Amino acid sequence: MTDKPQQPQTQFVRSDGAAVPDVHRFSHQAMATTFEVLVQYEDRLYAQQAAEAAFEEVDRIEGALSRYLETSDVTQINHLPAQTPLHVTLDTFECLRISAQIHAQTHGAFDITVGFLIDCWRDKDKKPRTPSAEELQFAREHTGTDLIVFDEPTCAVALLASPMRIDLGGVGKGYAVDRMAEMLREWSVDRALIHGGFSSVLALDAPAEMEGWPVTLSYPKDRSRTLARVQLVRASVSGSGVEKGRHIIDPRTGRPVAGKLAAWSLASDAASTDALSTAFMVMTPDEAGEYCREYPSVRGLLITQRADAADETEQIVPVGKWKAGELAI
């Protein structure tokens, strides 16, 4: 798994809001990206108030999940001695629980504790390097979501090894998008599309007299090239990619893997698709296909790249059950 690049200009998923009539669009900066809400509602002022309430949820969640804030739950966990319980917010606990669930389902391909391994394979300028055997061994001993112990009745967590380097960047935006959707529904705003930096998109109910929210999956190197078109309704799609020259670390081996340019996942909620698009960057096409067979509501799209090919030969690989006409490849 790689630390997901926070580059708002890389739009893995796009939605043409102009194609939907009577849509109000609101945006907000948080989590190093731009969150946006597209709302189909007759009263713009009310829609704006609902969107602002949703954006307040993002800010609140960021305060708990960001490893860059000294007061956040994640920062406190990263400084936690082993076997010492820490009470965290319900959002943090739920986000960690979802991460642990996806970690188990993907047999370790998705791992929020991979921070030390990432640091092993890059220097302070984030350029690739090769770690010593001792450094790699230490990182592996302090990596693994299964080293986090959960106590649900008290909303507390503890670590079996310390220190650990937890980063919720591979799931946090999706989780925030899900909470935003809950807030909009509390305001009785049901026809909406939410995205966090165009890397995680969640649709609520379809716009009036439309099949769904028109969403496209775009080729990262050329946004004008469409790979898939989806009418999104009460579902989410997320995309992940890696910059040229950057490593993707496989948490299962502790070593870099090659051969992926981008990956997308589609499922019912944004936290899951956020995590799974990251996991699909690590998993082989066969592994991703097997996951989708085990969980038929999930589907994905991978762009693989032959590491040994001089011309960087690419292949677009769909996995799971796609509907007729959705794929443009």
Short mmCIF file of C-alpha atoms in Angstrom, two decimals:
data_model
loop_
_atom_site.label_atom_id
_atom_site.label_comp_id
_atom_site.label_asym_id
_atom_site.label_seq_id
_atom_site.Cartn_x
_atom_site.Cartn_y
_atom_site.Cartn_z
CA MET A 1 0.00 0.00 0.00
CA THR A 2 1.22 3.50 -0.73
CA ASP A 3 0.52 6.69 1.13
CA LYS A 4 -2.17 8.04 -1.16
CA PRO A 5 -0.90 11.17 -2.97
CA GLN A 6 -2.94 14.21 -2.01
CA GLN A 7 -3.12 15.88 -5.41
CA PRO A 8 -6.50 17.46 -6.10
CA GLN A 9 -5.59 18.02 -9.76
CA THR A 10 -5.49 14.26 -10.37
CA GLN A 11 -9.15 13.45 -10.96
CA PHE A 12 -9.64 9.69 -10.95
CA VAL A 13 -13.42 10.15 -10.95
CA ARG A 14 -15.39 12.91 -12.66
CA SER A 15 -19.04 13.91 -12.62
CA ASP A 16 -20.71 16.26 -15.04
CA GLY A 17 -22.96 18.21 -12.70
CA ALA A 18 -23.99 20.42 -15.61
CA ALA A 19 -25.90 17.47 -17.04
CA VAL A 20 -28.21 17.50 -14.00
CA PRO A 21 -30.89 20.23 -13.89
CA ASP A 22 -31.46 22.45 -10.86
CA VAL A 23 -28.22 21.50 -9.13
CA HIS A 24 -26.57 23.67 -6.47
CA ARG A 25 -22.82 23.18 -6.00
CA PHE A 26 -20.93 23.93 -2.76
CA SER A 27 -17.25 23.35 -1.92
CA HIS A 28 -15.01 23.30 1.15
CA GLN A 29 -11.27 22.86 1.77
CA ALA A 30 -10.32 20.10 4.20
CA MET A 31 -7.97 17.11 4.46
CA ALA A 32 -5.58 18.76 1.96
CA THR A 33 -8.18 18.64 -0.80
CA THR A 34 -11.51 20.10 -1.94
CA PHE A 35 -14.74 18.48 -0.81
CA GLU A 36 -17.76 19.25 -2.91
CA VAL A 37 -21.50 18.69 -2.59
CA LEU A 38 -23.86 18.76 -5.57
CA VAL A 39 -27.46 19.06 -4.40
CA GLN A 40 -30.66 18.93 -6.41
CA TYR A 41 -33.11 20.90 -4.26
CA GLU A 42 -35.64 23.62 -4.92
CA ASP A 43 -34.43 25.96 -2.14
CA ARG A 44 -30.79 26.98 -2.67
CA LEU A 45 -30.45 28.62 0.75
CA TYR A 46 -31.65 25.51 2.53
CA ALA A 47 -29.37 23.33 0.38
CA GLN A 48 -26.45 25.58 1.29
CA GLN A 49 -27.21 25.30 5.00
CA ALA A 50 -27.33 21.51 4.71
CA ALA A 51 -24.02 21.49 2.83
CA GLU A 52 -22.41 23.69 5.47
CA ALA A 53 -23.55 21.27 8.17
CA ALA A 54 -21.95 18.44 6.16
CA PHE A 55 -18.71 20.40 5.82
CA GLU A 56 -18.64 20.91 9.59
CA GLU A 57 -18.65 17.12 9.88
CA VAL A 58 -15.54 16.95 7.69
CA ASP A 59 -13.69 19.47 9.86
CA ARG A 60 -14.66 17.62 13.02
CA ILE A 61 -13.53 14.29 11.61
CA GLU A 62 -10.26 15.72 10.35
CA GLY A 63 -9.52 16.95 13.87
CA ALA A 64 -9.69 13.37 15.11
CA LEU A 65 -8.08 11.50 12.20
CA SER A 66 -5.23 13.70 10.95
CA ARG A 67 -1.75 12.52 11.89
CA TYR A 68 -0.54 16.08 11.25
CA LEU A 69 -2.46 17.49 14.24
CA GLU A 70 -0.81 17.02 17.63
CA THR A 71 -4.18 16.81 19.37
CA SER A 72 -5.72 14.19 17.07
CA ASP A 73 -6.58 10.66 18.16
CA VAL A 74 -4.25 9.23 15.51
CA THR A 75 -1.27 11.25 16.78
CA GLN A 76 -1.98 10.06 20.32
CA ILE A 77 -2.20 6.46 19.14
CA ASN A 78 1.13 6.80 17.32
CA HIS A 79 2.74 7.85 20.63
CA LEU A 80 0.96 5.20 22.68
CA PRO A 81 3.04 2.72 24.70
CA ALA A 82 2.23 -0.93 24.06
CA GLN A 83 -0.64 -2.48 26.03
CA THR A 84 -1.90 0.95 27.13
CA PRO A 85 -5.59 1.58 26.29
CA LEU A 86 -6.63 4.91 24.84
CA HIS A 87 -10.23 6.13 24.64
CA VAL A 88 -10.90 7.67 21.24
CA THR A 89 -13.83 9.38 19.56
CA LEU A 90 -16.53 7.25 18.00
CA ASP A 91 -15.45 8.43 14.53
CA THR A 92 -11.86 7.34 15.11
CA PHE A 93 -12.95 4.00 16.53
CA GLU A 94 -15.31 3.35 13.62
CA CYS A 95 -12.70 4.36 11.03
CA LEU A 96 -10.14 2.05 12.64
CA ARG A 97 -12.72 -0.75 12.80
CA ILE A 98 -13.53 -0.40 9.10
CA SER A 99 -9.79 -0.40 8.32
CA ALA A 100 -9.32 -3.59 10.33
CA GLN A 101 -12.23 -5.21 8.50
CA ILE A 102 -10.82 -4.37 5.05
CA HIS A 103 -7.36 -5.46 6.23
CA ALA A 104 -8.77 -8.89 7.11
CA GLN A 105 -10.84 -9.19 3.93
CA THR A 106 -7.86 -8.33 1.70
CA HIS A 107 -5.52 -10.59 3.68
CA GLY A 108 -3.32 -7.65 4.63
CA ALA A 109 -3.17 -5.80 1.30
CA PHE A 110 -4.82 -2.79 2.94
CA ASP A 111 -2.94 -1.69 6.04
CA ILE A 112 -3.14 1.65 7.85
CA THR A 113 0.05 0.90 9.85
CA VAL A 114 2.42 0.85 6.88
CA GLY A 115 4.10 4.19 7.72
CA PHE A 116 7.43 2.77 8.92
CA LEU A 117 7.69 0.59 5.80
CA ILE A 118 7.09 3.55 3.51
CA ASP A 119 9.83 5.48 5.30
CA CYS A 120 12.18 2.53 4.84
CA TRP A 121 12.02 2.73 1.10
CA ARG A 122 12.36 6.51 0.63
CA ASP A 123 14.67 9.20 1.96
CA LYS A 124 13.78 12.57 3.48
CA ASP A 125 13.25 13.98 -0.02
CA LYS A 126 10.86 11.09 -0.73
CA LYS A 127 13.25 9.60 -3.29
CA PRO A 128 13.59 5.80 -3.46
CA ARG A 129 16.28 4.17 -1.33
CA THR A 130 17.08 0.70 -0.04
CA PRO A 131 16.87 0.12 3.73
CA SER A 132 19.20 -2.01 5.80
CA ALA A 133 18.04 -5.45 6.88
CA GLU A 134 17.79 -4.24 10.48
CA GLU A 135 15.68 -1.20 9.55
CA LEU A 136 13.35 -3.33 7.46
CA GLN A 137 12.98 -5.88 10.24
CA PHE A 138 12.05 -3.16 12.75
CA ALA A 139 9.47 -1.71 10.35
CA ARG A 140 7.89 -5.12 9.75
CA GLU A 141 7.69 -5.82 13.48
CA HIS A 142 5.78 -2.55 13.92
CA THR A 143 3.45 -2.99 10.95
CA GLY A 144 0.10 -4.76 10.93
CA THR A 145 -3.44 -3.67 11.63
CA ASP A 146 -3.83 -6.89 13.60
CA LEU A 147 -1.50 -5.28 16.19
CA ILE A 148 -4.36 -2.91 17.12
CA VAL A 149 -6.68 -4.20 19.86
CA PHE A 150 -10.24 -2.90 20.00
CA ASP A 151 -12.51 -2.63 23.04
CA GLU A 152 -15.91 -1.72 21.62
CA PRO A 153 -17.82 -1.21 24.91
CA THR A 154 -15.39 1.51 26.03
CA CYS A 155 -14.46 2.83 22.55
CA ALA A 156 -10.79 2.26 23.37
CA VAL A 157 -7.81 0.92 21.43
CA ALA A 158 -4.44 -0.47 22.46
CA LEU A 159 -1.29 -1.53 20.59
CA LEU A 160 0.52 -4.86 20.81
CA ALA A 161 3.70 -3.20 19.55
CA SER A 162 4.99 0.34 19.98
CA PRO A 163 5.72 2.67 18.34
CA MET A 164 3.43 2.35 15.32
CA ARG A 165 2.89 4.70 12.40
CA ILE A 166 -0.84 4.79 11.66
CA ASP A 167 -2.10 6.86 8.75
CA LEU A 168 -5.79 6.92 7.85
CA GLY A 169 -5.18 8.71 4.54
CA GLY A 170 -6.31 5.62 2.63
CA VAL A 171 -9.76 5.56 4.23
CA GLY A 172 -10.36 8.89 6.00
CA LYS A 173 -11.72 10.87 3.05
CA GLY A 174 -14.17 8.12 2.21
CA TYR A 175 -15.28 7.88 5.82
CA ALA A 176 -15.81 11.65 5.92
CA VAL A 177 -17.87 11.49 2.71
CA ASP A 178 -20.10 8.82 4.29
CA ARG A 179 -20.67 10.99 7.36
CA MET A 180 -21.46 13.97 5.11
CA ALA A 181 -24.13 11.87 3.42
CA GLU A 182 -25.67 11.02 6.78
CA MET A 183 -25.80 14.70 7.65
CA LEU A 184 -27.49 15.61 4.36
CA ARG A 185 -30.13 12.95 4.95
CA GLU A 186 -30.74 14.37 8.43
CA TRP A 187 -31.55 17.62 6.64
CA SER A 188 -33.90 15.67 4.31
CA VAL A 189 -31.60 16.35 1.37
CA ASP A 190 -31.67 13.05 -0.51
CA ARG A 191 -30.70 13.93 -4.10
CA ALA A 192 -27.01 14.69 -3.83
CA LEU A 193 -23.52 13.73 -4.95
CA ILE A 194 -20.52 14.17 -2.66
CA HIS A 195 -16.82 13.89 -3.44
CA GLY A 196 -13.56 14.36 -1.62
CA GLY A 197 -11.01 15.65 -4.12
CA PHE A 198 -12.51 13.49 -6.90
CA SER A 199 -10.78 10.47 -5.36
CA SER A 200 -13.89 9.27 -3.48
CA VAL A 201 -17.39 9.94 -4.78
CA LEU A 202 -20.69 8.97 -3.15
CA ALA A 203 -24.14 9.30 -4.65
CA LEU A 204 -27.34 9.48 -2.66
CA ASP A 205 -30.67 9.19 -4.51
CA ALA A 206 -30.73 9.81 -8.25
CA PRO A 207 -31.68 13.24 -9.58
CA ALA A 208 -35.32 13.62 -10.51
CA GLU A 209 -36.26 11.79 -13.71
CA MET A 210 -32.70 10.51 -14.16
CA GLU A 211 -31.28 7.01 -13.87
CA GLY A 212 -28.47 8.18 -11.59
CA TRP A 213 -25.65 10.68 -11.19
CA PRO A 214 -23.46 10.53 -14.32
CA VAL A 215 -19.93 9.64 -13.24
CA THR A 216 -16.91 8.82 -15.40
CA LEU A 217 -13.66 7.06 -14.58
CA SER A 218 -10.86 8.91 -16.34
CA TYR A 219 -7.44 7.77 -17.52
CA PRO A 220 -4.95 9.49 -15.15
CA LYS A 221 -2.50 10.51 -17.89
CA ASP A 222 -5.23 11.94 -20.13
CA ARG A 223 -8.42 13.09 -18.44
CA SER A 224 -10.19 13.39 -21.78
CA ARG A 225 -9.98 9.60 -22.13
CA THR A 226 -12.91 7.88 -20.43
CA LEU A 227 -12.54 4.30 -19.20
CA ALA A 228 -16.01 3.79 -17.74
CA ARG A 229 -19.34 5.58 -17.38
CA VAL A 230 -21.54 4.84 -14.40
CA GLN A 231 -24.97 6.04 -13.31
CA LEU A 232 -24.30 6.19 -9.58
CA VAL A 233 -27.18 5.72 -7.11
CA ARG A 234 -26.73 5.06 -3.38
CA ALA A 235 -23.22 3.84 -4.11
CA SER A 236 -19.62 5.00 -4.17
CA VAL A 237 -16.57 4.87 -6.42
CA SER A 238 -12.99 5.69 -5.43
CA GLY A 239 -9.71 5.83 -7.31
CA SER A 240 -6.05 5.58 -6.32
CA GLY A 241 -2.84 6.02 -8.24
CA VAL A 242 0.88 6.39 -7.87
CA GLU A 243 3.22 9.06 -9.15
CA LYS A 244 5.93 8.04 -11.58
CA GLY A 245 9.02 7.00 -9.67
CA ARG A 246 7.17 6.45 -6.40
CA HIS A 247 7.07 3.10 -4.67
CA ILE A 248 3.98 1.10 -3.80
CA ILE A 249 4.69 -0.93 -0.68
CA ASP A 250 3.08 -4.31 -0.20
CA PRO A 251 2.39 -4.57 3.56
CA ARG A 252 2.31 -8.35 3.26
CA THR A 253 5.95 -8.58 2.18
CA GLY A 254 7.28 -5.24 3.40
CA ARG A 255 8.78 -4.62 -0.02
CA PRO A 256 7.96 -2.47 -3.06
CA VAL A 257 5.76 -3.83 -5.79
CA ALA A 258 5.54 -2.63 -9.36
CA GLY A 259 3.13 -2.91 -12.22
CA LYS A 260 0.21 -0.63 -11.28
CA LEU A 261 -0.68 2.82 -12.56
CA ALA A 262 -4.15 3.24 -11.04
CA ALA A 263 -7.06 1.34 -9.52
CA TRP A 264 -10.73 2.02 -8.86
CA SER A 265 -13.32 0.29 -6.72
CA LEU A 266 -17.10 0.54 -6.59
CA ALA A 267 -19.21 -0.46 -3.58
CA SER A 268 -22.03 0.75 -1.38
CA ASP A 269 -20.07 3.15 0.87
CA ALA A 270 -17.16 5.54 0.39
CA ALA A 271 -15.01 4.31 3.29
CA SER A 272 -14.91 0.84 1.73
CA THR A 273 -14.21 2.05 -1.81
CA ASP A 274 -11.50 4.41 -0.53
CA ALA A 275 -9.75 1.53 1.23
CA LEU A 276 -10.32 -0.99 -1.56
CA SER A 277 -8.97 1.25 -4.32
CA THR A 278 -5.80 1.47 -2.22
CA ALA A 279 -5.76 -2.30 -1.69
CA PHE A 280 -6.28 -2.96 -5.41
CA MET A 281 -3.08 -0.99 -6.07
CA VAL A 282 -1.25 -3.73 -4.15
CA MET A 283 -3.24 -6.81 -5.10
CA THR A 284 -2.70 -8.66 -8.36
CA PRO A 285 -5.57 -8.67 -10.87
CA ASP A 286 -6.27 -12.29 -9.89
CA GLU A 287 -6.41 -11.35 -6.20
CA ALA A 288 -8.71 -8.38 -6.91
CA GLY A 289 -10.91 -10.60 -9.06
CA GLU A 290 -11.12 -13.20 -6.31
CA TYR A 291 -12.08 -10.50 -3.82
CA CYS A 292 -14.91 -9.35 -6.08
CA ARG A 293 -16.14 -12.92 -6.46
CA GLU A 294 -16.19 -13.29 -2.68
CA TYR A 295 -17.93 -9.91 -2.30
CA PRO A 296 -20.15 -9.67 -5.42
CA SER A 297 -21.37 -6.13 -4.63
CA VAL A 298 -17.81 -4.87 -5.22
CA ARG A 299 -16.20 -4.30 -8.60
CA GLY A 300 -12.99 -2.69 -9.72
CA LEU A 301 -10.87 -1.45 -12.59
CA LEU A 302 -7.08 -1.75 -12.66
CA ILE A 303 -4.43 -0.29 -14.94
CA THR A 304 -1.45 -2.62 -14.87
CA GLN A 305 1.97 -1.78 -16.23
CA ARG A 306 4.70 -4.21 -17.23
CA ALA A 307 7.74 -3.18 -15.19
CA ASP A 308 10.12 -4.89 -17.60
CA ALA A 309 8.66 -3.37 -20.75
CA ALA A 310 10.69 -0.61 -22.36
CA ASP A 311 7.53 1.02 -23.71
CA GLU A 312 5.67 0.71 -20.37
CA THR A 313 2.96 -1.48 -21.88
CA GLU A 314 -0.32 -0.97 -20.03
CA GLN A 315 -3.39 -3.13 -19.69
CA ILE A 316 -6.82 -2.13 -18.37
CA VAL A 317 -8.34 -4.94 -16.33
CA PRO A 318 -11.96 -4.87 -15.09
CA VAL A 319 -12.83 -7.12 -12.13
CA GLY A 320 -16.25 -7.95 -10.74
CA LYS A 321 -19.65 -7.61 -12.37
CA TRP A 322 -19.91 -4.57 -14.63
CA LYS A 323 -23.17 -3.69 -16.37
CA ALA A 324 -23.45 -3.68 -20.13
CA GLY A 325 -22.36 -0.38 -21.65
CA GLU A 326 -20.54 0.92 -18.54
CA LEU A 327 -17.02 0.08 -19.68
CA ALA A 328 -15.56 2.25 -22.45
CA ILE A 329 -12.50 0.09 -23.08
#
